[in-house]
Coordinates of C-alpha atoms and ligand atoms in Angstrom, one line a residue:
Chain A
M24 CA -8.5 -9.1 21.9
S25 CA -8.9 -7.7 17.7
E26 CA -4.8 -7.4 16.7
Q27 CA -3.7 -4.2 14.6
Q28 CA -1.0 -4.8 12.3
T29 CA 0.6 -2.6 9.5
L30 CA 1.6 -3.7 5.9
D31 CA 4.0 -1.3 4.1
T32 CA 4.1 -1.3 0.6
R33 CA 6.1 2.5 0.4
G34 CA 7.8 2.1 -3.1
L35 CA 5.2 -1.3 -5.0
L36 CA 3.3 -0.4 -7.8
C37 CA -1.1 -2.0 -8.2
P38 CA -1.4 -4.8 -8.0
M39 CA 1.8 -5.6 -5.2
P40 CA 0.5 -3.7 -2.3
V41 CA -3.4 -5.1 -3.3
I42 CA -2.1 -7.9 -3.8
K43 CA 0.0 -8.1 -0.3
T44 CA -3.0 -6.4 1.5
Q45 CA -4.8 -9.8 0.2
N46 CA -2.3 -12.4 1.7
A47 CA -2.1 -10.1 5.0
I48 CA -5.7 -9.8 5.5
R49 CA -6.1 -14.4 5.0
K50 CA -3.9 -14.6 7.6
L51 CA -5.6 -12.4 10.3
A52 CA -9.2 -12.7 11.9
V53 CA -12.5 -10.7 11.5
G54 CA -12.6 -8.0 13.9
D55 CA -8.3 -6.6 13.1
I56 CA -7.6 -4.2 12.0
L57 CA -4.8 -4.1 8.8
T58 CA -2.9 0.0 8.6
V59 CA -1.7 -0.6 5.4
L60 CA 1.4 2.2 4.2
A61 CA 1.2 2.9 0.9
T62 CA 3.0 5.3 -2.8
D63 CA 1.5 4.4 -5.3
P64 CA -1.4 6.5 -5.5
G65 CA -3.5 4.2 -7.1
V66 CA -4.2 1.7 -3.9
L67 CA -6.5 5.0 -3.1
H68 CA -8.7 3.2 -5.7
D69 CA -7.7 -0.7 -5.4
I70 CA -7.3 -1.1 -2.4
P71 CA -11.1 0.5 -2.0
A72 CA -12.8 -1.7 -4.2
W73 CA -10.8 -4.8 -3.4
C74 CA -12.6 -3.9 0.5
R75 CA -15.9 -3.7 -1.7
I76 CA -15.8 -7.3 -3.8
N77 CA -14.6 -9.4 -0.9
G78 CA -15.9 -7.3 2.0
H79 CA -13.8 -5.4 3.7
K80 CA -14.3 -2.7 5.6
V81 CA -12.2 0.3 5.0
L82 CA -12.2 2.4 8.0
D83 CA -10.3 5.4 6.8
H84 CA -7.7 6.9 4.8
S85 CA -4.7 9.4 4.5
Q86 CA -2.6 11.1 2.8
E87 CA 1.1 13.4 3.3
G88 CA 3.3 14.4 0.5
R89 CA 3.7 10.9 -0.9
D90 CA 2.5 8.8 1.0
I91 CA -0.7 7.1 2.1
R92 CA -2.8 5.0 4.9
I93 CA -5.0 2.6 4.6
R94 CA -7.2 1.2 7.3
I95 CA -9.1 -1.9 6.8
E96 CA -11.6 -3.7 9.3
V97 CA -10.9 -7.5 8.2
C98 CA -14.8 -8.3 7.9
E99 CA -17.0 -11.8 7.6
D100 CA -15.5 -13.5 3.7
Chain B
M19 CA -32.0 -28.1 -3.1
A20 CA -29.8 -28.9 -6.4
I21 CA -26.7 -28.3 -5.3
Q22 CA -24.9 -24.3 -5.6
R23 CA -21.9 -25.4 -8.3
K24 CA -18.8 -23.0 -8.8
A25 CA -16.8 -21.4 -11.4
I26 CA -13.8 -20.0 -10.9
A27 CA -12.9 -17.2 -14.2
L28 CA -9.8 -15.7 -15.6
L29 CA -10.6 -12.1 -15.5
S30 CA -8.5 -10.4 -17.1
G31 CA -10.6 -6.9 -17.0
G32 CA -11.3 -6.4 -20.7
L33 CA -14.6 -7.2 -23.1
D34 CA -14.2 -11.2 -23.4
S35 CA -13.4 -11.9 -19.8
L36 CA -16.7 -9.5 -18.4
L37 CA -19.2 -11.1 -20.7
A38 CA -17.7 -14.8 -20.1
V39 CA -18.5 -14.6 -16.8
R40 CA -22.6 -12.8 -17.1
V41 CA -22.9 -15.6 -19.4
I42 CA -22.2 -18.1 -16.6
Q43 CA -23.5 -16.0 -13.8
E44 CA -27.4 -16.0 -16.5
Q45 CA -27.8 -19.4 -15.6
G46 CA -27.0 -19.8 -11.7
I47 CA -23.5 -20.7 -11.3
L48 CA -21.1 -18.7 -8.3
V49 CA -19.0 -17.7 -10.0
E50 CA -15.4 -15.8 -8.2
G51 CA -12.6 -14.3 -10.5
V52 CA -9.0 -15.5 -10.9
N53 CA -6.1 -12.3 -11.8
F54 CA -2.4 -13.3 -12.2
F55 CA -0.2 -10.7 -11.9
T56 CA 2.6 -11.9 -14.4
G57 CA 5.1 -8.3 -14.0
F58 CA 4.3 -7.8 -17.4
C59 CA 0.8 -6.5 -17.1
V60 CA -0.1 -3.0 -18.5
E61 CA -2.2 -2.4 -14.9
G62 CA -1.9 1.7 -13.5
H63 CA 2.4 0.5 -13.6
T64 CA 3.1 3.6 -16.3
H65 CA 0.4 5.8 -15.2
A66 CA 1.6 5.1 -11.6
I67 CA 4.9 6.1 -12.3
R68 CA 4.4 8.9 -15.2
K69 CA 3.6 12.7 -14.2
K70 CA 1.3 13.6 -17.4
D71 CA -0.6 10.3 -15.9
Q72 CA -1.4 11.1 -12.4
E73 CA -4.5 13.0 -13.2
K74 CA -5.6 9.6 -15.4
Q75 CA -8.1 7.0 -13.8
K76 CA -6.5 4.8 -12.3
R77 CA -7.9 1.3 -11.6
N78 CA -7.2 -1.9 -12.0
N79 CA -9.2 -3.7 -14.9
A80 CA -10.0 -6.2 -12.9
L81 CA -10.6 -5.1 -10.0
W82 CA -13.3 -2.7 -11.4
A83 CA -14.6 -5.9 -13.5
A84 CA -15.5 -7.9 -11.0
E85 CA -16.9 -5.3 -9.1
Q86 CA -19.2 -4.9 -12.1
L87 CA -19.6 -9.3 -11.8
G88 CA -20.5 -8.3 -8.1
I89 CA -18.4 -11.2 -7.8
K90 CA -15.2 -11.9 -5.6
L91 CA -11.6 -11.7 -6.6
H92 CA -8.3 -12.9 -6.2
I93 CA -4.8 -12.2 -8.2
E94 CA -2.3 -14.4 -7.4
D95 CA 1.6 -12.8 -7.7
I96 CA 3.0 -15.2 -9.8
S97 CA 5.6 -13.1 -11.6
E98 CA 8.0 -15.1 -9.9
E99 CA 6.9 -18.5 -11.7
Y100 CA 6.0 -17.2 -14.8
K101 CA 9.9 -16.6 -15.8
D102 CA 9.9 -20.0 -17.6
I103 CA 7.0 -18.9 -19.1
V104 CA 8.6 -16.1 -20.7
L105 CA 12.8 -17.7 -20.8
N106 CA 11.4 -21.6 -22.6
P107 CA 7.8 -21.3 -23.9
Q108 CA 7.0 -24.7 -25.2
H109 CA 5.1 -23.7 -27.5
G110 CA 6.9 -20.0 -29.0
Y111 CA 6.6 -16.5 -28.9
G112 CA 3.2 -15.1 -30.9
A113 CA 5.2 -11.6 -32.6
N114 CA 7.2 -10.1 -30.4
L115 CA 7.5 -11.7 -27.1
N116 CA 4.6 -12.4 -26.1
P117 CA 4.2 -16.3 -25.5
C118 CA 0.9 -16.6 -25.2
L119 CA -0.6 -19.8 -25.5
D120 CA 2.4 -21.4 -23.3
C121 CA 0.9 -18.5 -20.8
K122 CA -3.0 -19.2 -21.5
I123 CA -1.7 -22.8 -20.3
F124 CA -0.4 -22.0 -17.2
M125 CA -3.1 -19.6 -16.4
V126 CA -5.1 -21.9 -16.8
G127 CA -3.5 -24.3 -14.8
K128 CA -3.1 -22.1 -12.0
A129 CA -7.1 -21.8 -11.7
N130 CA -7.3 -26.2 -12.1
A131 CA -4.6 -26.5 -9.1
M132 CA -7.5 -24.2 -6.9
L133 CA -9.6 -25.8 -8.6
N134 CA -8.4 -29.4 -7.4
K135 CA -6.8 -27.9 -4.3
A136 CA -10.6 -26.7 -2.5
R137 CA -11.9 -30.3 -3.5
Q138 CA -9.1 -32.5 -2.2
M139 CA -9.5 -30.9 0.8
A140 CA -13.3 -31.7 0.5
E141 CA -14.1 -28.0 1.2
E142 CA -17.7 -26.4 -0.1
K143 CA -15.3 -23.6 -0.8
G144 CA -14.5 -25.4 -4.3
F145 CA -15.0 -25.2 -7.7
D146 CA -16.3 -27.4 -10.1
F147 CA -15.2 -25.5 -13.4
I148 CA -13.5 -23.2 -14.8
I149 CA -14.5 -20.6 -16.9
T150 CA -12.0 -17.9 -20.1
G151 CA -13.5 -14.9 -22.2
E152 CA -11.1 -17.6 -25.4
V153 CA -13.0 -17.1 -28.6
I154 CA -12.3 -19.1 -31.2
G155 CA -10.4 -17.1 -34.7
Q156 CA -9.5 -14.2 -32.3
R157 CA -6.1 -13.6 -32.2
P158 CA -3.5 -15.8 -35.1
K159 CA -1.9 -17.8 -32.5
S160 CA -2.6 -18.8 -28.6
Q161 CA -6.7 -18.6 -29.8
R162 CA -7.4 -20.7 -32.9
K163 CA -9.8 -23.3 -33.4
D164 CA -6.6 -26.3 -32.6
T165 CA -5.2 -24.2 -29.7
M166 CA -8.6 -24.4 -27.8
P167 CA -8.6 -29.0 -26.6
L168 CA -4.4 -27.9 -26.5
I169 CA -4.7 -25.5 -23.7
A170 CA -7.1 -27.5 -22.1
R171 CA -5.7 -30.6 -22.0
E172 CA -2.0 -28.6 -21.1
S173 CA -3.5 -26.8 -18.2
G174 CA -4.8 -30.3 -17.1
A175 CA -8.2 -28.9 -16.8
D176 CA -9.3 -31.2 -19.4
D177 CA -13.1 -31.1 -19.5
R178 CA -13.5 -28.7 -16.9
L179 CA -12.3 -25.6 -19.0
V180 CA -15.5 -24.3 -20.2
R181 CA -15.7 -21.1 -22.9
P182 CA -18.8 -19.4 -22.1
L183 CA -18.0 -16.9 -25.7
C184 CA -17.5 -20.0 -28.4
A185 CA -18.7 -23.0 -26.4
K186 CA -21.0 -23.9 -29.0
L187 CA -18.3 -24.1 -31.7
L188 CA -16.4 -27.6 -29.6
P189 CA -17.7 -30.5 -28.0
P190 CA -19.2 -30.4 -24.7
T191 CA -18.0 -30.6 -21.1
L192 CA -18.4 -32.3 -18.3
P193 CA -20.5 -29.1 -17.1
E194 CA -22.2 -29.3 -19.9
R195 CA -23.0 -33.0 -19.9
E196 CA -23.9 -33.3 -16.6
G197 CA -26.7 -30.0 -17.4
W198 CA -25.2 -27.4 -14.9
L199 CA -24.3 -25.8 -17.7
D200 CA -27.1 -25.3 -20.4
R201 CA -25.6 -25.4 -23.9
E202 CA -28.1 -24.0 -25.8
K203 CA -28.0 -20.9 -24.0
L204 CA -23.8 -20.2 -24.6
Y205 CA -22.3 -18.4 -27.4
G206 CA -20.6 -19.8 -30.9
F207 CA -18.3 -16.9 -31.6
N208 CA -15.5 -16.8 -34.4
G209 CA -13.0 -14.9 -36.0
R210 CA -11.7 -11.6 -34.8
N211 CA -15.3 -9.5 -35.9
R212 CA -16.2 -7.5 -32.9
K213 CA -19.5 -7.0 -33.1
P214 CA -21.7 -10.5 -31.3
Q215 CA -19.9 -8.8 -28.5
M216 CA -20.3 -5.7 -28.8
A217 CA -24.6 -6.8 -29.3
L218 CA -23.8 -9.0 -25.9
A219 CA -22.3 -5.8 -24.0
K220 CA -25.2 -4.2 -24.9
Q221 CA -28.2 -6.6 -24.5
F222 CA -26.1 -6.7 -20.2
G223 CA -26.4 -3.1 -20.6
F224 CA -22.8 -2.8 -20.6
V225 CA -21.4 0.6 -21.3
D226 CA -17.5 0.7 -20.1
W227 CA -14.3 -2.1 -20.4
A228 CA -11.3 -2.1 -20.6
Q229 CA -9.6 -2.5 -24.3
P230 CA -6.4 -2.9 -23.9
A231 CA -3.9 -2.4 -27.1
G232 CA -2.1 -4.8 -29.2
G233 CA -2.6 -7.8 -25.6
C234 CA -3.1 -8.4 -22.1
C235 CA 0.6 -7.7 -21.3
F236 CA 4.0 -5.1 -21.9
L237 CA 5.7 -8.6 -23.9
T238 CA 2.3 -7.9 -27.0
D239 CA 4.6 -4.8 -27.5
E240 CA 7.5 -3.5 -30.1
N241 CA 9.4 -1.5 -28.6
Y242 CA 9.2 -3.3 -25.0
S243 CA 9.5 -6.4 -26.5
R244 CA 13.3 -4.3 -28.0
K245 CA 14.4 -3.5 -24.3
L246 CA 13.6 -6.7 -23.6
A247 CA 15.9 -9.2 -26.2
D248 CA 18.7 -6.5 -25.7
L249 CA 18.7 -6.8 -22.4
W250 CA 19.1 -11.1 -22.9
Q251 CA 21.7 -10.3 -25.4
S252 CA 24.0 -8.1 -23.4
Q253 CA 23.9 -9.9 -19.8
G254 CA 24.9 -13.2 -23.0
R255 CA 21.9 -15.1 -21.3
K256 CA 18.1 -15.1 -21.1
D257 CA 16.7 -14.2 -17.8
Y258 CA 15.8 -11.6 -15.9
E259 CA 14.7 -10.0 -12.1
L260 CA 11.7 -8.5 -11.9
D261 CA 13.5 -4.1 -10.8
D262 CA 14.7 -5.6 -15.0
I263 CA 11.3 -6.3 -16.1
M264 CA 9.4 -2.7 -14.1
L265 CA 13.1 -0.8 -15.4
L266 CA 12.5 -1.7 -18.9
K267 CA 8.2 0.7 -19.2
V268 CA 10.4 4.2 -17.2
G269 CA 12.2 6.2 -19.2
R270 CA 15.0 6.5 -22.5
H271 CA 17.0 3.2 -22.2
I272 CA 20.6 4.0 -24.3
R273 CA 23.1 1.4 -24.9
P274 CA 27.1 2.8 -25.8
A275 CA 28.7 -0.5 -25.3
P276 CA 27.2 -4.5 -24.0
H277 CA 28.7 -3.6 -20.7
Y278 CA 26.7 -1.0 -19.4
K279 CA 23.2 1.5 -20.5
L280 CA 21.7 4.5 -19.1
I281 CA 18.1 4.3 -17.8
V282 CA 17.4 8.6 -18.6
S283 CA 14.3 9.2 -17.0
R284 CA 11.9 11.5 -19.1
E285 CA 10.1 13.2 -16.8
E286 CA 9.2 13.8 -12.6
G287 CA 7.9 11.1 -12.0
E288 CA 9.7 8.9 -13.6
N289 CA 13.0 10.5 -11.8
H290 CA 10.7 9.8 -8.5
F291 CA 10.6 6.6 -9.9
L292 CA 13.9 6.1 -10.7
S293 CA 15.4 6.9 -7.1
G294 CA 14.1 4.0 -5.6
Y295 CA 16.6 2.5 -7.1
K296 CA 19.4 4.5 -6.5
K297 CA 20.9 2.4 -3.8
Q298 CA 21.2 -0.8 -6.3
F299 CA 23.0 1.4 -9.3
N300 CA 25.1 3.7 -10.5
S301 CA 24.0 6.8 -11.3
V302 CA 24.1 10.3 -12.7
N303 CA 22.7 13.3 -10.8
F304 CA 22.6 17.1 -11.7
V305 CA 24.1 19.5 -9.5
S306 CA 24.5 22.5 -11.3
H307 CA 21.6 21.8 -13.7
G308 CA 18.2 20.8 -13.8
G309 CA 18.3 17.5 -15.5
P310 CA 17.0 13.9 -16.0
L311 CA 18.3 11.0 -13.2
T312 CA 20.1 8.8 -15.0
L313 CA 20.5 5.3 -13.0
V314 CA 23.3 3.4 -15.3
D315 CA 23.0 -0.1 -14.9
G316 CA 25.8 -2.6 -16.1
A317 CA 29.3 -2.4 -14.8
P318 CA 30.6 0.5 -16.4
T319 CA 34.2 2.1 -15.5
E320 CA 35.4 5.5 -14.6
D321 CA 35.9 6.6 -18.0
D322 CA 32.1 5.4 -19.0
M323 CA 30.5 7.0 -16.2
L324 CA 32.0 10.1 -18.0
L325 CA 30.2 9.7 -21.2
A326 CA 26.8 8.3 -19.6
A327 CA 27.4 11.5 -18.0
R328 CA 27.6 13.3 -21.5
I329 CA 25.3 11.9 -22.8
A330 CA 23.1 12.4 -19.8
A331 CA 23.8 16.1 -20.1
R332 CA 22.4 16.6 -23.8
F333 CA 18.6 15.9 -22.5
S334 CA 19.7 18.4 -19.3
K335 CA 18.5 22.7 -19.2
G336 CA 22.5 22.3 -19.6
R337 CA 22.0 21.3 -23.1
D338 CA 24.5 24.2 -24.1
A339 CA 26.2 25.6 -21.6
E340 CA 30.6 24.4 -22.1
T341 CA 30.1 22.3 -19.1
V342 CA 27.5 20.5 -16.8
K343 CA 28.1 20.1 -13.5
V344 CA 27.3 16.1 -11.9
E345 CA 27.7 14.0 -9.1
L346 CA 28.2 10.0 -10.3
L347 CA 26.7 8.0 -7.2
G348 CA 28.0 4.8 -6.9
K349 CA 25.5 1.6 -5.3
N350 CA 27.5 2.6 -2.9
G351 CA 27.1 5.7 -2.2
V352 CA 30.4 7.1 -2.9
G353 CA 30.0 9.8 -5.2
R354 CA 32.0 11.9 -6.9
I355 CA 31.4 16.0 -8.3
V356 CA 32.4 15.7 -12.1
D357 CA 32.6 18.5 -14.8
V358 CA 31.5 17.4 -17.7
V359 CA 30.5 18.9 -21.8
P360 CA 27.3 17.7 -23.0
M361 CA 27.5 15.3 -26.2
P362 CA 26.3 17.6 -29.6
T363 CA 23.0 15.1 -30.0
D364 CA 24.6 14.5 -33.2
D365 CA 27.1 12.2 -32.2
I366 CA 25.6 9.8 -30.1
P367 CA 24.4 7.0 -32.8
Q368 CA 21.0 6.0 -33.4
A369 CA 21.9 2.5 -33.0
W370 CA 23.4 3.1 -29.2
Y371 CA 19.2 4.5 -28.3
I372 CA 17.1 1.1 -27.8
Ligands
SF4_410 S1 -0.9 -11.0 -24.1 FE1 0.5 -11.1 -22.5 S2 -0.7 -12.0 -20.8 FE2 -2.5 -11.8 -23.2 S3 -2.6 -14.2 -22.8 FE3 -0.4 -12.9 -24.3 S4 1.2 -13.3 -23.5 FE4 -0.1 -14.0 -21.6

């Protein structure tokens, strides 16, 4: 079964949330879902860009006040 | 079928690295990028912090460049190891506290380690050589004809290091000798004139790229370097934590005495960013008037905290009031409310501003 994981990068500034996302995904398998929590609005740009480049899929994202949540599906490398 | 050769590129997001990758891609080489986070990178940070900048386009230049090029990008956090480069550069500093030559050697060395690791494991994912966007004569200290072989040698990359933009002015590298690359299709750029790069960008259809002012990081910035030097001097030793160097990017820094300094927020975004540090620093918080959150770094006495509050009050909405009510909050979370007289501007010596 695919795994669901959450990564909390709140308070960190870009590019740290992207680096942490990258490192978390390296340890996950295809089909797993990673939910990233962040506060730096830069992630709304950088994480989708990182996913496009590396072939992973952003399922959705939402924002409540300063809190941002992005869900990523790990795809074939 | 010929073996598909692969290269790893140091990708900053600036024009030179963008062009260097494209030149190599044109020769049928598969390229992936690597970008290093040193803690001093200009990327986004101040944008993310300062409210007035938040509407500006925030993008990570290296990611953006990778997407333009259609290549994968690895972003590596080297901030811990990088300390040694900033604190003890074997080849010294540039105009400010930028250790560019050591930095380049270190980064190429890191890329070389990635290359060797993959080769040892005989992985097909391995890389055959490294590319950088270096141009001879572009930077007075780190990019000179004599530093090119030095970087190749000291990084351990030797003749697996290719500089596509000035390769013709350097001895042939392994990929050229092996015929993986056609030397004739590499370039011989030299000096500070950017026209050849502009022309090549046009030829490749690049219309937009990052243009960092002095260099790729805050260490080339004079004001930033002065704050870093002040930090070392006040500590009595050269050292820093990641939080220290982040905070040097934020607020007004005022040092009334060697054992403490104030970090006064300049606007709402900085206020929010600094409030994340209240558990690690003593702080001045305004009660009766609107005012800037002020962290007090170091080991202030109670009297120092009162002076800090008076200075901070100078930047508050109560600057002309007789007294201003503030909460002096310790990093232990214990606070006390006091009334202070805002300090007249002329009483804050210019020398206190770092
Ligand atoms: S400007 Fe900064 S990141 Fe760029 S080479 Fe110099 S020290 Fe390294």
